[in-house]
Each structure stands twice: as structure tokens, then as C-alpha cells.
Tab-separated table of C-alpha atoms and ligand atoms in Angstrom:
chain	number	residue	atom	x	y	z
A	1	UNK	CA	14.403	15.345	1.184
A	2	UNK	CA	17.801	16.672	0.312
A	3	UNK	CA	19.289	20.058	0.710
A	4	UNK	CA	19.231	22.799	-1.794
A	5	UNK	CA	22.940	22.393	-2.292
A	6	UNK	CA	22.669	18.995	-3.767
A	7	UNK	CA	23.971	16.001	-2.920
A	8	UNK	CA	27.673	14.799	-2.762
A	9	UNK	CA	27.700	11.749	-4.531
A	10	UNK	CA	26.278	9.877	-7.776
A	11	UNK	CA	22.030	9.939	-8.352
A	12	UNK	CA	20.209	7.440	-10.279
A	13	UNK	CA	17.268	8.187	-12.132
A	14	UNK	CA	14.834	5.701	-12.185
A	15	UNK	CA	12.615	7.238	-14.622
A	16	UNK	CA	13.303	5.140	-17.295
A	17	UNK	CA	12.960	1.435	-15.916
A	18	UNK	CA	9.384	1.834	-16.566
A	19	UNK	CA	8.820	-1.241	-17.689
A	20	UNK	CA	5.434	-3.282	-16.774
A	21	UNK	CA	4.170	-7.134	-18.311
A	22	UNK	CA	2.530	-9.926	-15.983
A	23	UNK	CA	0.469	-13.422	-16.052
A	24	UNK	CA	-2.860	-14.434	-14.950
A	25	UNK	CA	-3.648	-17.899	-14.216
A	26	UNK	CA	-7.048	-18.814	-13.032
A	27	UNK	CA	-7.674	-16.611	-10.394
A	28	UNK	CA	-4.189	-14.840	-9.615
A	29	UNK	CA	-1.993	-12.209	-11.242
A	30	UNK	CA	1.608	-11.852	-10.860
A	31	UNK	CA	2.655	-8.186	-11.380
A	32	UNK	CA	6.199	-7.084	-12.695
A	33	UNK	CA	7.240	-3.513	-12.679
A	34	UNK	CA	10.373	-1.873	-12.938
A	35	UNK	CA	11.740	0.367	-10.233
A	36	UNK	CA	10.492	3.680	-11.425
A	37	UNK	CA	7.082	2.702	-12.962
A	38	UNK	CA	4.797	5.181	-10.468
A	39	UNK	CA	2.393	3.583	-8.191
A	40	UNK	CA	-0.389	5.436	-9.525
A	41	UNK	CA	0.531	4.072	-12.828
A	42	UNK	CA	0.135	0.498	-11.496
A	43	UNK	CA	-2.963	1.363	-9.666
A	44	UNK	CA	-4.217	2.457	-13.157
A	45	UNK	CA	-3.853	-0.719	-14.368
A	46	UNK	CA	-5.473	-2.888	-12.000
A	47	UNK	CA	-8.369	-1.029	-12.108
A	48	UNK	CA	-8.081	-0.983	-15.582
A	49	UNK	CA	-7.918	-5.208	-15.588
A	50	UNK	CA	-9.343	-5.529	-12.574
A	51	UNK	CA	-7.227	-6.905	-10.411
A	52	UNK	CA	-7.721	-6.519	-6.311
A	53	UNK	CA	-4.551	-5.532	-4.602
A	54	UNK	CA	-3.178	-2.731	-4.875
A	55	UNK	CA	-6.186	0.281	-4.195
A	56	UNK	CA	-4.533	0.950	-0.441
A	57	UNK	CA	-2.270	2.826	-2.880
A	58	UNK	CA	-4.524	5.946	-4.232
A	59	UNK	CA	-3.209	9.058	-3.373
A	60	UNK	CA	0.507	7.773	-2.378
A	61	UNK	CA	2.842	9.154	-5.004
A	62	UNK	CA	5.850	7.356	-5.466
A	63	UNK	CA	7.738	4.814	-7.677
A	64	UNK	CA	7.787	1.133	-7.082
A	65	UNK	CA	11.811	1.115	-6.158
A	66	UNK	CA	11.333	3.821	-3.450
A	67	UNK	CA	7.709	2.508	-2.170
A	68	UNK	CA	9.424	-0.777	-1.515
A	69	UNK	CA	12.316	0.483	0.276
A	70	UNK	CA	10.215	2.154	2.841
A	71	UNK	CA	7.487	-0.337	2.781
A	72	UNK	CA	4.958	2.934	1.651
A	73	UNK	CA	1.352	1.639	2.702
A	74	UNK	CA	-1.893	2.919	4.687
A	75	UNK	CA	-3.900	1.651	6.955
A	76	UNK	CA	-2.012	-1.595	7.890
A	77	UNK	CA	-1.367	-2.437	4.320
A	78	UNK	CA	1.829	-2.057	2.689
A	79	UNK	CA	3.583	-2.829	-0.368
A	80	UNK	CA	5.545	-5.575	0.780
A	81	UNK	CA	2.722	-7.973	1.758
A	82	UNK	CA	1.998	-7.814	-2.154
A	83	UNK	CA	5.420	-8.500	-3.030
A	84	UNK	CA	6.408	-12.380	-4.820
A	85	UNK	CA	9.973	-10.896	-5.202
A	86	UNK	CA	12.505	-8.295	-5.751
A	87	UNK	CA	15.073	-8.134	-8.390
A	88	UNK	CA	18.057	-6.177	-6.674
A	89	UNK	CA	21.289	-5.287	-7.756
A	90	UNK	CA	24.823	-4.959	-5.018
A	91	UNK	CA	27.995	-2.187	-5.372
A	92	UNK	CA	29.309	-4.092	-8.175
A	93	UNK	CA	25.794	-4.059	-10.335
A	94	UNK	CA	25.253	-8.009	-9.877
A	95	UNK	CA	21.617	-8.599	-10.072
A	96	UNK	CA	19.634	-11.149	-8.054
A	97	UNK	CA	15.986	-11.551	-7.235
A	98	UNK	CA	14.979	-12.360	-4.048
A	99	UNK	CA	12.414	-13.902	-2.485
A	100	UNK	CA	9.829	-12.736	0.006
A	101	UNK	CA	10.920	-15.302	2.842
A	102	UNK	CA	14.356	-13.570	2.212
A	103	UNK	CA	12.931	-10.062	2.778
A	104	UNK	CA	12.295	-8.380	6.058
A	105	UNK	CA	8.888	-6.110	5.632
A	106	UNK	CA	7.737	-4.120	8.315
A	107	UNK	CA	6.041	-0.543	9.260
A	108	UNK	CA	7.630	1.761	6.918
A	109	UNK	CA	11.143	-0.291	6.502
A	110	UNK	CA	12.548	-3.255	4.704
A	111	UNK	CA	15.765	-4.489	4.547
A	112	UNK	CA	16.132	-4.685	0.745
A	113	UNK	CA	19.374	-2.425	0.880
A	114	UNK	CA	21.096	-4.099	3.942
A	115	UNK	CA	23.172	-5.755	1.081
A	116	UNK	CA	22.011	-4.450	-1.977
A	117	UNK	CA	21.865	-0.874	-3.474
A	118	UNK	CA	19.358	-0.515	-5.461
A	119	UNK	CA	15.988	-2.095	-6.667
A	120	UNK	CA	15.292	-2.851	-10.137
A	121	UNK	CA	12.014	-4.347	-10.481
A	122	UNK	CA	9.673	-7.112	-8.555
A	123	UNK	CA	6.762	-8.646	-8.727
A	124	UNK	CA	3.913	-8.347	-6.929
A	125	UNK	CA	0.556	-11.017	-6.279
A	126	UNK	CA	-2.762	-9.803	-7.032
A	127	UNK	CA	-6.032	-11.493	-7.197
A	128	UNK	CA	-8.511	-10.945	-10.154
A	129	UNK	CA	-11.508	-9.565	-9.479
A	130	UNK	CA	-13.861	-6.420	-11.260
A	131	UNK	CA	-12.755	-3.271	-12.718
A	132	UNK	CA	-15.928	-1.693	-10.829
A	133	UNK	CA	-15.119	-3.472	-7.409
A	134	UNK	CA	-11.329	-2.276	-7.368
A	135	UNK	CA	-12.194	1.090	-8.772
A	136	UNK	CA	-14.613	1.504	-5.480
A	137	UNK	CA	-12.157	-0.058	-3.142
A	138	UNK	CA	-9.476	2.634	-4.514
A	139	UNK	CA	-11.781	5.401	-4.259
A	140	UNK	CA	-12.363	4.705	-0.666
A	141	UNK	CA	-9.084	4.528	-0.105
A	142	UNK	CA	-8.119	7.959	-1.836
A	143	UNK	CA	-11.639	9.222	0.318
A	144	UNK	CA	-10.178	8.671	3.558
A	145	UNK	CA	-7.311	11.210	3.231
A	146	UNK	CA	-9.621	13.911	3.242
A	147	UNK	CA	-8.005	14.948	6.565
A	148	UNK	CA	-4.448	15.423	4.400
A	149	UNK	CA	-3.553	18.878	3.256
A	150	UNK	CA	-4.312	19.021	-0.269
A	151	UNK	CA	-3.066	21.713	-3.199
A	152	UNK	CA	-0.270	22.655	-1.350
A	153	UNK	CA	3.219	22.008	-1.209
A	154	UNK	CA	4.470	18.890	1.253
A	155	UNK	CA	6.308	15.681	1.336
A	156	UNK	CA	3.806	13.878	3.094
A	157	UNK	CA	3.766	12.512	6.277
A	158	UNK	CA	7.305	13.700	8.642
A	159	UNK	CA	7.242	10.666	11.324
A	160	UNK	CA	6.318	7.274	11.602
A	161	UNK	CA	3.581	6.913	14.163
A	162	UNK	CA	5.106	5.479	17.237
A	163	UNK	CA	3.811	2.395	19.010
A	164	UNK	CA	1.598	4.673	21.763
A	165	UNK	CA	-0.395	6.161	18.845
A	166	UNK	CA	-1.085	9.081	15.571
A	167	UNK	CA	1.991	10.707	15.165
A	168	UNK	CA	0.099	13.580	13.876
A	169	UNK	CA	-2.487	13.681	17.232
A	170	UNK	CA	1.187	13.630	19.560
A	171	UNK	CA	2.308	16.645	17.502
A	172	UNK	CA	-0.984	18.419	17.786
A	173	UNK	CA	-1.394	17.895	21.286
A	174	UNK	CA	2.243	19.248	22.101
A	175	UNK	CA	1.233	22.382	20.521
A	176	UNK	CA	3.388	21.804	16.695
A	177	UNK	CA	0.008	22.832	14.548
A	178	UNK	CA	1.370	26.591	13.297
A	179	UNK	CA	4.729	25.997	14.131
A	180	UNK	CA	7.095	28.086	11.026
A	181	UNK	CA	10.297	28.495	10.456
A	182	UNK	CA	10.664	30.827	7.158
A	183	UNK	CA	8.198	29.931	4.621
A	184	UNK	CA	7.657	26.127	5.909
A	185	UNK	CA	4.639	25.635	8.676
A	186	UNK	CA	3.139	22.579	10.322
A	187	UNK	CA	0.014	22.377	8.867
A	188	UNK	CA	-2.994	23.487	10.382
A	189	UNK	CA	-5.211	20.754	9.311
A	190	UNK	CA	-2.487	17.753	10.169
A	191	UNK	CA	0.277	18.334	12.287
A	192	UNK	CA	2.325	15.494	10.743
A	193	UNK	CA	2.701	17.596	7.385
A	194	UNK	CA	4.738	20.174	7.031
A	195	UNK	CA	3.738	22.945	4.061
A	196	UNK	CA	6.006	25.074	1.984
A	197	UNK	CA	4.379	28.329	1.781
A	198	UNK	CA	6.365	29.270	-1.329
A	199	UNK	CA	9.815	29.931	-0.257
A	200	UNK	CA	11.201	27.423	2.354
A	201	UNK	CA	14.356	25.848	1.610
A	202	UNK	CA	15.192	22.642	2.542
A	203	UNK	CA	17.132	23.925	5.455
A	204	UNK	CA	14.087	25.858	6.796
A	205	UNK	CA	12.426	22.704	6.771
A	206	UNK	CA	14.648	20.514	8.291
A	207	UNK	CA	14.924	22.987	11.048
A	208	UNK	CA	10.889	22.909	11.630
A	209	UNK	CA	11.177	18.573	11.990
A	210	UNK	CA	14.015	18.943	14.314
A	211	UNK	CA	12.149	21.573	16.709
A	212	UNK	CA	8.551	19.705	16.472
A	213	UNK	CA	10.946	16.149	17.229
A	214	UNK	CA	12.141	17.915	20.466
A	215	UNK	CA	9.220	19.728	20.973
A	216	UNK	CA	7.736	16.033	21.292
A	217	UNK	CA	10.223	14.632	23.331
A	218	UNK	CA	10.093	17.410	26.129
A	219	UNK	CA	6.572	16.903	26.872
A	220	UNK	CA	5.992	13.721	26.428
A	221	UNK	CA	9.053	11.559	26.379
A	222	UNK	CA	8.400	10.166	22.860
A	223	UNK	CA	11.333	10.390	20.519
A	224	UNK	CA	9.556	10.238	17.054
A	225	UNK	CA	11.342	8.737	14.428
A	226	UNK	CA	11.295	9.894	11.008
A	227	UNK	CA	9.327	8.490	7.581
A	228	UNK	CA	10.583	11.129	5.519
A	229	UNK	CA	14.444	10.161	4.015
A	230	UNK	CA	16.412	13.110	4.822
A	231	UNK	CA	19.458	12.712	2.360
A	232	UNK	CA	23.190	14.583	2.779
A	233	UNK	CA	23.942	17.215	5.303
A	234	UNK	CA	21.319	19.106	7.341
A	235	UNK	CA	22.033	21.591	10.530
A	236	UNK	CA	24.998	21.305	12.442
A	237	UNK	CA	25.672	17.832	12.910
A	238	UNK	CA	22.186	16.252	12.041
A	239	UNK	CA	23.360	13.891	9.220
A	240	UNK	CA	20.296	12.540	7.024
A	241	UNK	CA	20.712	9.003	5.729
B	301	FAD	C1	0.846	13.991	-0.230
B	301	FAD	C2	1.656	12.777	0.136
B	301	FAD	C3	1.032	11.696	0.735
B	301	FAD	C4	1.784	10.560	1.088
B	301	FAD	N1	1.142	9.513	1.664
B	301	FAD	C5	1.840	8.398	1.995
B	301	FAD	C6	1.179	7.275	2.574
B	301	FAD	O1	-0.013	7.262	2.805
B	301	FAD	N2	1.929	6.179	2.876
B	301	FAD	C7	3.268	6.136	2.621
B	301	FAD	O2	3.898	5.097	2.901
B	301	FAD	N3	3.922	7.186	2.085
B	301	FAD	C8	3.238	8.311	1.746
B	301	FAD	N4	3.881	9.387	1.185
B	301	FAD	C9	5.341	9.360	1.047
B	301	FAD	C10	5.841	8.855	-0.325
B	301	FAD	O3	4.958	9.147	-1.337
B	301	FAD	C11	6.053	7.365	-0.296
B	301	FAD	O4	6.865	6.985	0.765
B	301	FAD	C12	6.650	6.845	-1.616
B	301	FAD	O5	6.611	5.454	-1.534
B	301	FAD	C13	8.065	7.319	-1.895
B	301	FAD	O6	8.415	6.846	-3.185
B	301	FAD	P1	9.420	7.673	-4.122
B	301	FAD	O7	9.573	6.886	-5.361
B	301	FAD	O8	8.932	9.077	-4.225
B	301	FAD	O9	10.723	7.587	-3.264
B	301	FAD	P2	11.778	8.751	-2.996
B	301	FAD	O10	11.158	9.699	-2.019
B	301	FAD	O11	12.314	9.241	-4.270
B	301	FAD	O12	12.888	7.892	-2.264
B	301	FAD	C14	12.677	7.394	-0.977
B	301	FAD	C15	13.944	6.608	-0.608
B	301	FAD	O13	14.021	5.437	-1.403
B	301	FAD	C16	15.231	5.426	-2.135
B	301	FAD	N5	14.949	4.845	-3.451
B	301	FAD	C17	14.166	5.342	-4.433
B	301	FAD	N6	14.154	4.487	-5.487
B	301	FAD	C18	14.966	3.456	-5.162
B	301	FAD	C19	15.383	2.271	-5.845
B	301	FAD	N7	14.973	1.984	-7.059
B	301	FAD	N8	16.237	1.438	-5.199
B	301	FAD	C20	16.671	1.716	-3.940
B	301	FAD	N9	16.322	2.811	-3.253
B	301	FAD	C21	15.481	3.673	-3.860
B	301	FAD	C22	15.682	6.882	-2.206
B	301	FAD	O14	17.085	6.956	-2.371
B	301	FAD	C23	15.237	7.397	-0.852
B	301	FAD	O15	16.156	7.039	0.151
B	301	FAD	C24	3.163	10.526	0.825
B	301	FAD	C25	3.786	11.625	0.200
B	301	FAD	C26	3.050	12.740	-0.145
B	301	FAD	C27	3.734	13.887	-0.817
């Protein structure tokens, strides 16, 4: 998330490495996509070809560069443990791919930035199987986020569940579902989503995750950490990353 001012600093749009080609041999596929191809558009293929990997992904939107750098999975499956490797590029735009025994993967993190700035493309290992088996597999997937808000505006899940359990059960249980602050309100149906009723700004929202955070932390001790990016400058002294 970044705040309605902007940010201070250069953007890259990834929108137009959307480039996608792979191999099968016998029974594997290696994947390539560029950084902004969208997951869904991937997911669309292997179904398509039939190729078993990836359905953990329905309903995640995203593009491969920034579902890498946060790992984005469900369920104990994540990106990374499909990745072969990652083409990255450092400050000065040198490229280099990297292996995954190079690459730290875990819950919602990698390290593919510690040195680098940006990802470009990788490649991913899938296994060949049926169009019809993946296309089930995917729909159960999508299926089991029928306790997600849906139609509405959100950014997805706020905080990484801690080790003790749901993040969304710790919020609900220290009283967060209803919470508002302007137009943005936990959401009724799962406390770890926050919904823009129409006119939050990005302030009003960033406000909301800082007072369910503490809200957390007084009555319970937990200090949950945050899956959504906050970018540039938000509330006095609360610096996003
Ligand atoms: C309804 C909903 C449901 C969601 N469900 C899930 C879920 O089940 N699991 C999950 O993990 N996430 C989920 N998300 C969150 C989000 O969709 C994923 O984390 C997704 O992977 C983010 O990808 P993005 O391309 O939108 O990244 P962005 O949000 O655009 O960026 C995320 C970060 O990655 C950086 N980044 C982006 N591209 C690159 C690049 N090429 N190189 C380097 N850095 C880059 C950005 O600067 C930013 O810091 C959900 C979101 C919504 C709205």
C-alpha cells in the first residue's frame, strides 16, 4: 500500500515483461515468466496444458516479480517451492539468475532483494499431468476462500499469522471485527481484511492496521507483523518499507 500522496522516488512498471515460453521433457515442465506476467495468467496456462503445480494460486492476484518477493502462497504452499531460479538484476541493472539453493524461501519472505533490486523473470518446475485434474485441484483451491470478503474493496490479508495461530481468529477474538476509521472497516466476515467502504484513503487505513496491531498486543501480548508492504510515509513516525 502506499499513500495517496505518492511515493518519493522512481516506480517501475512491470506490466510489460510479460513474457512466458517453457520445455517439457518426459514428465516435467520448466516454466519461465517474466516479472509482471499475472499469476492468474500462469494458472491459465497450466490448466490449459495441464500441468500440476501451480492451482494453490486461484484467487491470489498478483504478478510473478511481487508473488516471489513475498513468497505469496496458501495453505503451506508457496511460490518459492516451485521456483528452479530467479533472474535478478542489482543498483547498477547487472542481471544474474540465481539458483534455488542460493535463495532463502520462507512464510511470506524471501531474500531475493537482500542484494538485488528487482526481479525479472524465473522459472518455475511443474509436473505434467491433466487439464481436468489441475482444473479441479484449482477450483478447490479458489473454493476454500469462501470465508474471504468478496466484491468489495481490500488488499487482502493485513498480517502474517504468527507462530501461536490465525491471524484473523487473534484479531477477532480481541474484538477488531467492525473496527473503522473513516470509510475503511475490519471486515465483518474476516478480521484479517480490512474493506474500503468507498472513501478511505490510504491514511485512514493505515491508521485502522496500526490500532487493530496494538489492539492485539494489549490483550494478548502478540505483536503481529505485517503481510501487506506498506510503502513511503504513513502516521507520525510509522515508516513503511
Ligand atoms: C483478495 C486478495 C486475496 C489475497 N490472497 C493472498 C493469499 O492467499 N496469499 C498471498 O500470499 N497473498 C495474497 N494476497 C496478497 C497479494 O495478492 C499477493 O501477495 C501478491 O503476490 C502480490 O503481488 P503483486 O504483484 O500485486 O505485488 P505488489 O503488491 O505490487 O508488490 C508487493 C511488493 O513486491 C515488490 N515487487 C513487485 N514486483 C517486483 C519485482 N518485479 N521485483 C522486486 N520487487 C517487486 C513491490 O515493490 C512491493 O514491495 C491477496 C490479495 C488480495 C487483494
Amino acid at each position: 500500500m502506499i499513500p495517496d500522496e505518492g511515493l518519493r522516488g522512481m516506480t517501475i512498471q512491470t506490466g510489460g515483461l510479460n513474457g512466458v515460453s517453457w520445455e517439457e521433457k518426459g514428465g516435467s515442465v520448466l516454466l519461465e515468466a517474466e516479472a509482471g506476467v499475472p499469476l492468474a495468467a500462469l494458472l491459465a496456462l497450466s490448466i490449459k496444458r495441464g500441468w500440476r503445480g501451480l492451482e494453490f494460486v486461484a484467487g491470489i492476484p498478483g504478478s510473478v516479480g511481487g508473488s516471489l518477493r513475498g513468497n505469496a502462497g496458501v495453505e503451506g504452499r508457496a511460490l518459492g517451492d516451485l521456483v528452479e531460479s530467479v533472474l535478478l538484476i542489482d543498483r547498477k541493472g547487472s542481471p544474474r539468475w540465481k539458483n534455488r539453493k542460493e535463495i532463502q524461501f520462507s512464510y511470506r519472505y524471501s531474500d531475493l532483494l537482500a542484494e538485488h533490486k528487482a526481479v525479472i523473470a524465473c522459472r518455475l518446475s511443474l509436473a505434467r499431468a491433466g487439464t481436468a485434474e489441475v482444473a479441479l485441484r484449482a477450483r478447490d483451491f479458489f473454493n476454500k476462500r469462501v470465508g474471504q470478503p468478496k466484491g468489495v474493496r481490500t488488499a487482502g490479508c493485513i498480517f502474517k499469522n504468527p507462530k501461536s495461530g490465525f491471524a484473523g481468529k487473534i484479531l477477532e477474538e480481541a474484538g477488531c471485527k467492525g473496527l473503522k476509521v473513516g470509510a475503511a472497516e475490519v471486515s465483518a466476515q474476516h478480521a484479517n481484511f480490512i474493506v474500503n467502504n468507498g472513501s478511505a484513503n490510504s491514511r485512514d487505513i493505515a491508521r485502522l492496521i496500526f490500532i487493530c496491531r496494538d489492539r492485539v498486543f494489549e490483550k494478548t501480548g502478540i505483536l503481529l507483523d505485517l503481510e501487506l508492504c506498506l510503502m513511503g510515509e504513513f502516521l507520525d513516525g510509522e515508516v513503511g518499507h
